[in-house]
Structure formats: C-alpha cells, structure tokens
JSON list of C-alpha atoms in Angstrom, two decimals:
[
{"chain": "A", "resi": 1, "resn": "THR", "atom": "CA", "xyz": [-36.52, 32.01, -7.12]},
{"chain": "A", "resi": 2, "resn": "ASP", "atom": "CA", "xyz": [-39.25, 29.38, -6.92]},
{"chain": "A", "resi": 3, "resn": "ARG", "atom": "CA", "xyz": [-41.26, 28.64, -9.89]},
{"chain": "A", "resi": 4, "resn": "PRO", "atom": "CA", "xyz": [-44.84, 27.54, -9.68]},
{"chain": "A", "resi": 5, "resn": "LYS", "atom": "CA", "xyz": [-45.96, 24.14, -10.22]},
{"chain": "A", "resi": 6, "resn": "GLY", "atom": "CA", "xyz": [-46.84, 23.49, -13.79]},
{"chain": "A", "resi": 7, "resn": "ASP", "atom": "CA", "xyz": [-44.15, 25.99, -14.99]},
{"chain": "A", "resi": 8, "resn": "PRO", "atom": "CA", "xyz": [-43.53, 25.37, -18.63]},
{"chain": "A", "resi": 9, "resn": "LEU", "atom": "CA", "xyz": [-39.75, 25.52, -18.39]},
{"chain": "A", "resi": 10, "resn": "ILE", "atom": "CA", "xyz": [-39.81, 22.97, -15.52]},
{"chain": "A", "resi": 11, "resn": "SER", "atom": "CA", "xyz": [-42.14, 20.71, -17.76]},
{"chain": "A", "resi": 12, "resn": "THR", "atom": "CA", "xyz": [-40.03, 21.11, -20.80]},
{"chain": "A", "resi": 13, "resn": "ALA", "atom": "CA", "xyz": [-36.79, 20.10, -19.00]},
{"chain": "A", "resi": 14, "resn": "GLU", "atom": "CA", "xyz": [-38.43, 17.20, -17.48]},
{"chain": "A", "resi": 15, "resn": "GLU", "atom": "CA", "xyz": [-39.82, 16.00, -20.83]},
{"chain": "A", "resi": 16, "resn": "LYS", "atom": "CA", "xyz": [-36.39, 16.38, -22.39]},
{"chain": "A", "resi": 17, "resn": "ILE", "atom": "CA", "xyz": [-34.42, 14.63, -19.55]},
{"chain": "A", "resi": 18, "resn": "LYS", "atom": "CA", "xyz": [-36.84, 11.67, -19.95]},
{"chain": "A", "resi": 19, "resn": "GLU", "atom": "CA", "xyz": [-36.40, 11.50, -23.60]},
{"chain": "A", "resi": 20, "resn": "ALA", "atom": "CA", "xyz": [-32.64, 11.66, -23.09]},
{"chain": "A", "resi": 21, "resn": "ALA", "atom": "CA", "xyz": [-32.78, 8.73, -20.58]},
{"chain": "A", "resi": 22, "resn": "GLU", "atom": "CA", "xyz": [-34.91, 6.63, -22.96]},
{"chain": "A", "resi": 23, "resn": "ASN", "atom": "CA", "xyz": [-32.71, 7.30, -25.71]},
{"chain": "A", "resi": 24, "resn": "VAL", "atom": "CA", "xyz": [-29.48, 6.19, -23.67]},
{"chain": "A", "resi": 25, "resn": "LYS", "atom": "CA", "xyz": [-31.49, 2.90, -22.85]},
{"chain": "A", "resi": 26, "resn": "GLU", "atom": "CA", "xyz": [-32.44, 2.26, -26.29]},
{"chain": "A", "resi": 27, "resn": "LYS", "atom": "CA", "xyz": [-28.92, 2.91, -27.80]},
{"chain": "A", "resi": 28, "resn": "LEU", "atom": "CA", "xyz": [-27.19, 0.53, -25.16]},
{"chain": "A", "resi": 29, "resn": "ASN", "atom": "CA", "xyz": [-30.01, -1.84, -25.18]},
{"chain": "A", "resi": 30, "resn": "LEU", "atom": "CA", "xyz": [-30.82, -1.32, -21.74]},
{"chain": "A", "resi": 31, "resn": "ASN", "atom": "CA", "xyz": [-34.27, -2.47, -21.97]},
{"chain": "A", "resi": 32, "resn": "GLU", "atom": "CA", "xyz": [-33.07, -5.99, -23.31]},
{"chain": "A", "resi": 33, "resn": "PRO", "atom": "CA", "xyz": [-32.42, -8.86, -20.57]},
{"chain": "A", "resi": 34, "resn": "ILE", "atom": "CA", "xyz": [-28.81, -9.65, -20.25]},
{"chain": "A", "resi": 35, "resn": "PRO", "atom": "CA", "xyz": [-27.79, -12.80, -22.43]},
{"chain": "A", "resi": 36, "resn": "GLU", "atom": "CA", "xyz": [-26.96, -15.74, -20.13]},
{"chain": "A", "resi": 37, "resn": "SER", "atom": "CA", "xyz": [-23.45, -15.70, -22.00]},
{"chain": "A", "resi": 38, "resn": "THR", "atom": "CA", "xyz": [-22.77, -12.00, -20.85]},
{"chain": "A", "resi": 39, "resn": "LYS", "atom": "CA", "xyz": [-23.54, -12.79, -17.31]},
{"chain": "A", "resi": 40, "resn": "LYS", "atom": "CA", "xyz": [-21.36, -15.92, -17.34]},
{"chain": "A", "resi": 41, "resn": "PHE", "atom": "CA", "xyz": [-18.55, -13.62, -18.98]},
{"chain": "A", "resi": 42, "resn": "GLY", "atom": "CA", "xyz": [-19.02, -11.19, -16.17]},
{"chain": "A", "resi": 43, "resn": "ARG", "atom": "CA", "xyz": [-19.00, -13.89, -13.43]},
{"chain": "A", "resi": 44, "resn": "GLN", "atom": "CA", "xyz": [-15.63, -15.21, -14.92]},
{"chain": "A", "resi": 45, "resn": "LEU", "atom": "CA", "xyz": [-14.06, -11.64, -14.96]},
{"chain": "A", "resi": 46, "resn": "THR", "atom": "CA", "xyz": [-15.03, -11.29, -11.42]},
{"chain": "A", "resi": 47, "resn": "GLY", "atom": "CA", "xyz": [-13.55, -14.48, -10.55]},
{"chain": "A", "resi": 48, "resn": "LYS", "atom": "CA", "xyz": [-10.27, -13.77, -12.46]},
{"chain": "A", "resi": 49, "resn": "ALA", "atom": "CA", "xyz": [-10.12, -10.48, -10.86]},
{"chain": "A", "resi": 50, "resn": "ASP", "atom": "CA", "xyz": [-10.65, -11.83, -7.32]},
{"chain": "A", "resi": 51, "resn": "ASP", "atom": "CA", "xyz": [-7.65, -14.30, -8.16]},
{"chain": "A", "resi": 52, "resn": "ALA", "atom": "CA", "xyz": [-5.44, -11.58, -9.38]},
{"chain": "A", "resi": 53, "resn": "ALA", "atom": "CA", "xyz": [-6.34, -9.49, -6.32]},
{"chain": "A", "resi": 54, "resn": "ASP", "atom": "CA", "xyz": [-5.50, -12.37, -3.92]},
{"chain": "A", "resi": 55, "resn": "GLU", "atom": "CA", "xyz": [-2.03, -13.20, -5.80]},
{"chain": "A", "resi": 56, "resn": "VAL", "atom": "CA", "xyz": [-1.26, -9.44, -5.51]},
{"chain": "A", "resi": 57, "resn": "GLY", "atom": "CA", "xyz": [-1.98, -9.75, -1.64]},
{"chain": "A", "resi": 58, "resn": "LYS", "atom": "CA", "xyz": [0.18, -12.75, -1.11]},
{"chain": "A", "resi": 59, "resn": "ALA", "atom": "CA", "xyz": [3.01, -11.15, -3.39]},
{"chain": "A", "resi": 60, "resn": "THR", "atom": "CA", "xyz": [2.54, -7.99, -0.93]},
{"chain": "A", "resi": 61, "resn": "ASP", "atom": "CA", "xyz": [2.87, -10.13, 1.97]},
{"chain": "A", "resi": 62, "resn": "THR", "atom": "CA", "xyz": [5.89, -11.93, 0.91]},
{"chain": "A", "resi": 63, "resn": "VAL", "atom": "CA", "xyz": [7.66, -8.59, 0.00]},
{"chain": "A", "resi": 64, "resn": "THR", "atom": "CA", "xyz": [6.66, -7.01, 3.13]},
{"chain": "A", "resi": 65, "resn": "GLY", "atom": "CA", "xyz": [7.67, -9.86, 5.22]},
{"chain": "A", "resi": 66, "resn": "LYS", "atom": "CA", "xyz": [11.16, -10.14, 3.46]},
{"chain": "A", "resi": 67, "resn": "SER", "atom": "CA", "xyz": [11.41, -6.21, 3.82]},
{"chain": "A", "resi": 68, "resn": "ARG", "atom": "CA", "xyz": [10.69, -6.70, 7.46]},
{"chain": "A", "resi": 69, "resn": "GLN", "atom": "CA", "xyz": [13.38, -9.22, 8.05]},
{"chain": "A", "resi": 70, "resn": "VAL", "atom": "CA", "xyz": [15.96, -7.40, 6.00]},
{"chain": "A", "resi": 71, "resn": "VAL", "atom": "CA", "xyz": [15.13, -4.00, 8.18]},
{"chain": "A", "resi": 72, "resn": "GLU", "atom": "CA", "xyz": [15.49, -6.46, 11.28]},
{"chain": "A", "resi": 73, "resn": "ASP", "atom": "CA", "xyz": [18.64, -8.02, 10.30]},
{"chain": "A", "resi": 74, "resn": "ILE", "atom": "CA", "xyz": [20.19, -4.64, 9.46]},
{"chain": "A", "resi": 75, "resn": "ALA", "atom": "CA", "xyz": [19.12, -3.15, 12.84]},
{"chain": "A", "resi": 76, "resn": "ASP", "atom": "CA", "xyz": [20.52, -6.32, 14.50]},
{"chain": "A", "resi": 77, "resn": "LYS", "atom": "CA", "xyz": [23.97, -5.91, 12.66]},
{"chain": "A", "resi": 78, "resn": "SER", "atom": "CA", "xyz": [24.04, -2.08, 13.57]},
{"chain": "A", "resi": 79, "resn": "LYS", "atom": "CA", "xyz": [23.34, -3.07, 17.16]},
{"chain": "A", "resi": 80, "resn": "ALA", "atom": "CA", "xyz": [26.07, -5.36, 17.36]},
{"chain": "A", "resi": 81, "resn": "ALA", "atom": "CA", "xyz": [28.56, -2.89, 15.54]},
{"chain": "A", "resi": 82, "resn": "ALA", "atom": "CA", "xyz": [27.61, -0.35, 18.09]},
{"chain": "A", "resi": 83, "resn": "LYS", "atom": "CA", "xyz": [28.09, -2.58, 20.99]},
{"chain": "A", "resi": 84, "resn": "GLU", "atom": "CA", "xyz": [31.60, -3.44, 19.71]},
{"chain": "A", "resi": 85, "resn": "SER", "atom": "CA", "xyz": [32.42, 0.22, 19.07]},
{"chain": "A", "resi": 86, "resn": "LYS", "atom": "CA", "xyz": [31.39, 0.99, 22.47]},
{"chain": "A", "resi": 87, "resn": "GLU", "atom": "CA", "xyz": [33.56, -1.97, 23.92]},
{"chain": "A", "resi": 88, "resn": "ALA", "atom": "CA", "xyz": [36.53, -0.82, 21.74]},
{"chain": "A", "resi": 89, "resn": "ILE", "atom": "CA", "xyz": [36.04, 2.82, 23.11]},
{"chain": "A", "resi": 90, "resn": "LYS", "atom": "CA", "xyz": [35.93, 1.52, 26.66]},
{"chain": "A", "resi": 91, "resn": "SER", "atom": "CA", "xyz": [38.93, -0.44, 25.99]},
{"chain": "A", "resi": 92, "resn": "ASN", "atom": "CA", "xyz": [41.07, 2.08, 24.47]},
{"chain": "A", "resi": 93, "resn": "ALA", "atom": "CA", "xyz": [39.84, 4.56, 27.29]},
{"chain": "A", "resi": 94, "resn": "ARG", "atom": "CA", "xyz": [41.36, 2.05, 29.77]},
{"chain": "A", "resi": 95, "resn": "ASP", "atom": "CA", "xyz": [44.39, 1.64, 27.91]},
{"chain": "A", "resi": 96, "resn": "MET", "atom": "CA", "xyz": [44.91, 5.40, 27.70]},
{"chain": "A", "resi": 97, "resn": "THR", "atom": "CA", "xyz": [44.40, 5.67, 31.46]},
{"chain": "A", "resi": 98, "resn": "ASN", "atom": "CA", "xyz": [46.79, 2.85, 32.26]},
{"chain": "A", "resi": 99, "resn": "LEU", "atom": "CA", "xyz": [49.29, 4.44, 29.96]},
{"chain": "A", "resi": 100, "resn": "SER", "atom": "CA", "xyz": [49.61, 7.39, 32.07]},
{"chain": "A", "resi": 101, "resn": "LYS", "atom": "CA", "xyz": [50.36, 5.27, 35.07]},
{"chain": "A", "resi": 102, "resn": "PRO", "atom": "CA", "xyz": [54.01, 5.20, 35.85]},
{"chain": "A", "resi": 103, "resn": "GLY", "atom": "CA", "xyz": [55.65, 1.89, 34.78]},
{"chain": "A", "resi": 104, "resn": "TYR", "atom": "CA", "xyz": [52.67, 0.60, 32.86]},
{"chain": "A", "resi": 105, "resn": "TYR", "atom": "CA", "xyz": [54.22, 0.67, 29.34]},
{"chain": "A", "resi": 106, "resn": "GLN", "atom": "CA", "xyz": [57.27, -1.51, 30.60]},
{"chain": "A", "resi": 107, "resn": "THR", "atom": "CA", "xyz": [54.77, -4.26, 32.01]},
{"chain": "A", "resi": 108, "resn": "LYS", "atom": "CA", "xyz": [52.92, -4.57, 29.00]},
{"chain": "A", "resi": 109, "resn": "ARG", "atom": "CA", "xyz": [55.95, -5.53, 26.66]}
]
C-alpha cells in the first residue's frame, strides 16, 4: 500500500533513522578527522598484509610445483613399469609358444 507524502509514520521513521546514524557517528567519533598516526598504522598493516599474501602465494607456487613434479615422477615410473610388464608378458607369451614346439626345450638347455 502506498502512503501519501507527509505520512507521519514515514516522517517518524526517517527521523529515527537519522538520529540513529548521528548517534553511531558520535559514539565512533566518525565526525572527527582520522589522526595521522592511525592512518600510518593502517598503511603499515596493509603493507604487512600484502607482504604476507605474497609469501603465501610464493609458498603455494613452490608446493604446487613440487607436487606437480612428484605426480609427473610417479606417472613416469608407472609408464616405465607398465612398459616392463608388457615386455615381460610378450616374452613369456613367446616362451609359452616356443615351448609348445617340438624339441624347443632341449635346445634351450
């Protein structure tokens, strides 16, 4: 429902909101200029936070790089082991095939 302009409920609510905002400004000293020492402290904190974020980024890159290398090493070793297994299976298959040939066993001794 639309209320007409000048509605006392709206006017009262607006006034209460303004009073609350002024009360907060006063209690938090928001009407006062920020002291230079506080500004300096804020800049120092920002700088330290930036430095810390940079260090975390570097550490993450290092860990990620090392993890990637470990995974690549495992993959390489797995490929090599799979290749060796495949070669061994082929060799065993050849031997089994040859064993079925007459006279093969005697020639191998």
